[in-house]
Amino acid sequence: MGRFDEVRRDLGAGCTVVEWPGALIPGLVNAHTHLQYTDMADLGTRSYPSFEAWSKVFAADYANRRAWRQSAERGLDAVLRAGTTAVSDVVTHVEALDVLATGGLHGIAFWEVIGMRYTDWADRGRQRTVESLDSAVASGNGGVGLSPHAPYSLDGRVLTEVSALSRARRQRGHIHLAESRAEYEYVVRAAGPLADFWRNRGYGDFSLLREGGAGTSPVAWPIPRSSTGSPDARATTNVISIAGCSTP
């Protein structure tokens, strides 16, 4: 790298110069992707009256999908063609967890934990999460992390334990946060359309819904607390990425 005349001089008189209009730049970075949802791209071409309305359409489409790995591979090809060479990819199916590694793209594949009561997490969720991460690391895919989906889609104890597991394993974390005004109402006072959406799906025992909200914003609430009540210091290896920023 360097000035054109310096590079050409260093390569010598026999070098071949290929010129084209445009500029040579470093690869782009996408800090939040869901490559396995590539085949669901049609959802993004429509308009929705609210985040909750979009969520219902998404859930219906999601339930009918099966070829997650193939979809993720098509997404990988798409980002590379667009000039993106590093991503943070959120993954919900284990068959798509190593697509970044096998495809040669830089980045972290974050195993997502979503829609879990504490009993779900204790009975099977934690073990499945650890097994999935261990399997990825054992196969040579060290670029994995943990993603507790969002404050509204997990019981509070699950969110705290997933964050603690991420720190204990010295793996990065990634969370969806402050994606809609309805999320603010949900977290602050357990009210609004998003709170109703999750109650109607049978998750009324989530701690935030059960306790009437946290009385604080989504950005402030998910920070894991120590036994003294003060925020835990996060290890420098555990970088929390945040997707979304639309609260009041």
XYZ file of C-alpha atoms in Angstrom:
248
model
C 0.000 0.000 0.000
C 1.071 3.573 -0.565
C 1.130 6.256 -3.228
C 0.647 4.927 -6.749
C 4.021 6.118 -8.006
C 5.772 4.563 -4.984
C 3.988 1.212 -5.374
C 4.763 1.103 -9.102
C 8.417 1.914 -8.462
C 8.676 -0.811 -5.813
C 7.108 -3.425 -8.119
C 9.511 -2.645 -10.923
C 9.249 -1.844 -14.624
C 7.745 -5.226 -15.537
C 4.593 -4.827 -13.472
C 1.182 -4.773 -15.172
C -1.057 -1.798 -14.399
C -4.816 -2.242 -14.718
C -6.819 0.975 -14.448
C -10.578 1.367 -13.994
C -12.893 4.193 -12.909
C -13.556 4.247 -9.188
C -11.600 3.799 -6.004
C -10.030 0.916 -4.132
C -11.272 0.900 -0.529
C -11.150 -1.517 2.418
C -13.984 -4.029 2.679
C -17.164 -2.824 4.338
C -18.286 -3.979 7.802
C -21.894 -4.919 8.634
C -22.273 -4.904 12.411
C -25.625 -6.717 12.443
C -26.800 -9.351 9.991
C -29.132 -12.347 9.924
C -27.689 -14.195 6.944
C -29.948 -17.190 7.468
C -32.969 -14.942 6.794
C -31.745 -14.053 3.287
C -34.522 -16.075 1.658
C -37.051 -14.016 3.651
C -35.918 -10.789 1.956
C -39.374 -10.211 0.502
C -40.562 -9.164 3.975
C -38.360 -6.103 3.695
C -40.042 -4.911 0.498
C -43.376 -4.254 2.235
C -44.649 -1.585 4.623
C -46.076 -2.348 8.061
C -48.106 -0.147 10.403
C -45.991 -1.131 13.417
C -43.113 -3.246 14.665
C -45.632 -5.667 16.148
C -47.437 -6.077 12.816
C -44.123 -6.849 11.138
C -43.307 -9.339 13.921
C -46.483 -11.325 13.259
C -45.764 -11.547 9.521
C -42.166 -12.493 10.240
C -43.192 -15.235 12.695
C -45.585 -16.772 10.158
C -42.933 -16.836 7.418
C -40.252 -18.098 9.830
C -42.394 -21.079 10.836
C -42.497 -22.332 7.246
C -38.741 -22.145 6.582
C -36.337 -25.072 6.789
C -33.277 -24.517 4.563
C -31.467 -22.179 6.943
C -27.923 -23.096 5.945
C -28.568 -22.666 2.229
C -30.243 -19.327 2.908
C -27.249 -18.171 4.990
C -24.850 -19.208 2.237
C -26.814 -17.155 -0.281
C -26.618 -14.239 2.147
C -22.867 -14.700 2.427
C -22.529 -14.490 -1.347
C -24.687 -11.351 -1.393
C -22.648 -9.431 1.180
C -19.383 -10.357 -0.516
C -20.703 -9.147 -3.870
C -21.655 -5.862 -2.172
C -18.103 -5.373 -0.903
C -18.688 -6.408 2.717
C -15.865 -8.482 4.162
C -16.670 -8.595 7.907
C -19.979 -9.105 9.697
C -21.612 -9.747 13.048
C -24.117 -12.461 12.177
C -26.945 -13.473 14.511
C -27.814 -17.175 14.179
C -30.824 -19.089 15.498
C -30.216 -22.514 13.897
C -27.075 -24.510 14.527
C -26.723 -25.586 10.891
C -25.985 -21.950 9.986
C -23.540 -21.292 12.819
C -20.371 -22.045 10.854
C -21.328 -20.406 7.548
C -19.043 -17.426 8.213
C -16.091 -19.647 9.086
C -16.467 -22.063 6.179
C -17.140 -19.198 3.781
C -13.955 -17.396 4.732
C -15.658 -14.183 5.841
C -14.273 -12.293 8.827
C -16.547 -11.716 11.796
C -18.446 -13.287 14.676
C -21.414 -15.677 14.503
C -23.602 -14.980 17.537
C -25.749 -17.833 18.833
C -29.123 -16.275 19.627
C -31.219 -17.095 22.690
C -34.834 -15.981 22.246
C -38.312 -16.697 23.588
C -37.255 -18.419 26.803
C -38.801 -18.444 30.225
C -36.382 -19.219 33.015
C -37.722 -22.782 33.266
C -37.031 -23.262 29.523
C -33.490 -21.998 29.975
C -32.810 -24.142 33.040
C -34.360 -27.302 31.569
C -32.774 -27.294 28.105
C -31.762 -23.841 26.899
C -28.514 -23.463 28.768
C -27.278 -26.951 27.922
C -28.147 -26.560 24.236
C -26.418 -23.176 24.118
C -23.223 -24.486 25.695
C -23.217 -27.577 23.460
C -23.676 -25.473 20.327
C -20.862 -23.108 21.263
C -18.543 -25.937 22.331
C -19.194 -27.780 19.075
C -18.412 -24.674 17.043
C -15.144 -24.064 18.876
C -14.143 -27.755 18.659
C -14.622 -27.677 14.896
C -12.201 -24.785 14.600
C -14.765 -21.977 14.492
C -13.470 -19.721 17.224
C -15.429 -16.750 15.902
C -18.597 -17.355 17.897
C -20.408 -15.332 20.535
C -23.711 -15.118 22.390
C -26.777 -13.032 21.628
C -29.537 -12.706 24.223
C -32.146 -11.503 21.733
C -33.795 -8.564 23.520
C -35.226 -7.425 26.880
C -38.754 -8.109 25.652
C -38.171 -11.672 24.376
C -36.469 -13.243 27.386
C -37.143 -13.596 31.066
C -34.912 -11.191 32.988
C -33.028 -13.999 34.727
C -32.295 -15.615 31.370
C -30.906 -12.355 29.997
C -28.676 -11.981 33.043
C -27.432 -15.593 32.900
C -26.725 -15.459 29.158
C -24.677 -12.297 29.727
C -22.819 -14.001 32.583
C -22.174 -17.076 30.430
C -20.749 -14.857 27.699
C -18.322 -13.269 30.159
C -17.373 -16.596 31.728
C -16.541 -18.020 28.297
C -14.778 -14.787 27.285
C -16.953 -14.565 24.196
C -18.498 -11.470 22.736
C -22.147 -10.556 23.237
C -24.698 -8.938 20.923
C -28.215 -7.726 21.712
C -31.194 -6.144 19.927
C -32.084 -3.043 21.913
C -34.358 0.000 21.671
C -35.887 -1.069 18.356
C -39.285 0.600 18.809
C -41.307 2.960 20.990
C -43.416 -0.040 22.010
C -40.298 -1.664 23.504
C -39.839 1.399 25.704
C -43.406 1.052 27.023
C -42.883 -2.675 27.568
C -39.680 -2.311 29.577
C -40.656 0.767 31.590
C -44.180 -0.284 32.609
C -45.040 -3.629 30.971
C -47.636 -1.922 28.804
C -48.349 -1.269 25.152
C -48.719 -3.399 22.008
C -45.405 -5.229 22.321
C -46.178 -6.291 25.895
C -49.617 -7.476 24.749
C -48.018 -9.353 21.835
C -45.811 -11.408 24.167
C -48.575 -11.944 26.735
C -50.828 -13.270 23.977
C -48.072 -15.702 22.956
C -48.084 -17.171 26.456
C -45.098 -15.377 27.974
C -46.898 -13.397 30.638
C -44.588 -14.913 33.250
C -41.546 -13.050 31.889
C -40.220 -11.072 34.852
C -40.786 -7.665 33.239
C -44.411 -8.487 32.444
C -45.025 -10.187 35.771
C -43.552 -7.330 37.801
C -45.116 -4.436 35.896
C -41.971 -3.267 34.138
C -38.567 -2.074 35.285
C -39.272 1.642 35.549
C -36.231 2.366 33.418
C -35.372 2.472 29.727
C -34.420 -0.598 27.663
C -30.869 0.722 27.345
C -30.409 0.914 31.113
C -32.251 -2.235 32.170
C -30.316 -5.166 30.603
C -27.002 -4.356 32.321
C -26.244 -7.403 34.510
C -25.983 -6.538 38.205
C -23.609 -7.914 40.777
C -24.700 -9.009 44.239
C -24.056 -5.468 45.465
C -26.538 -4.020 42.978
C -23.921 -2.154 40.965
C -23.294 -2.833 37.274
C -20.703 -5.525 36.666
C -17.549 -4.474 34.873
C -17.451 -6.263 31.548
C -14.277 -7.964 30.423
C -12.630 -6.217 27.505
C -13.113 -9.383 25.450
C -16.887 -9.159 25.847
C -18.017 -6.396 23.510
C -21.743 -5.704 23.557
C -23.136 -4.611 20.212
C -26.535 -2.917 20.060
C -28.950 -2.997 17.131
C -31.680 -0.347 17.023
C -32.050 3.070 18.654
C -35.556 4.471 18.426
C -36.716 5.034 22.012
C -37.916 8.516 23.034
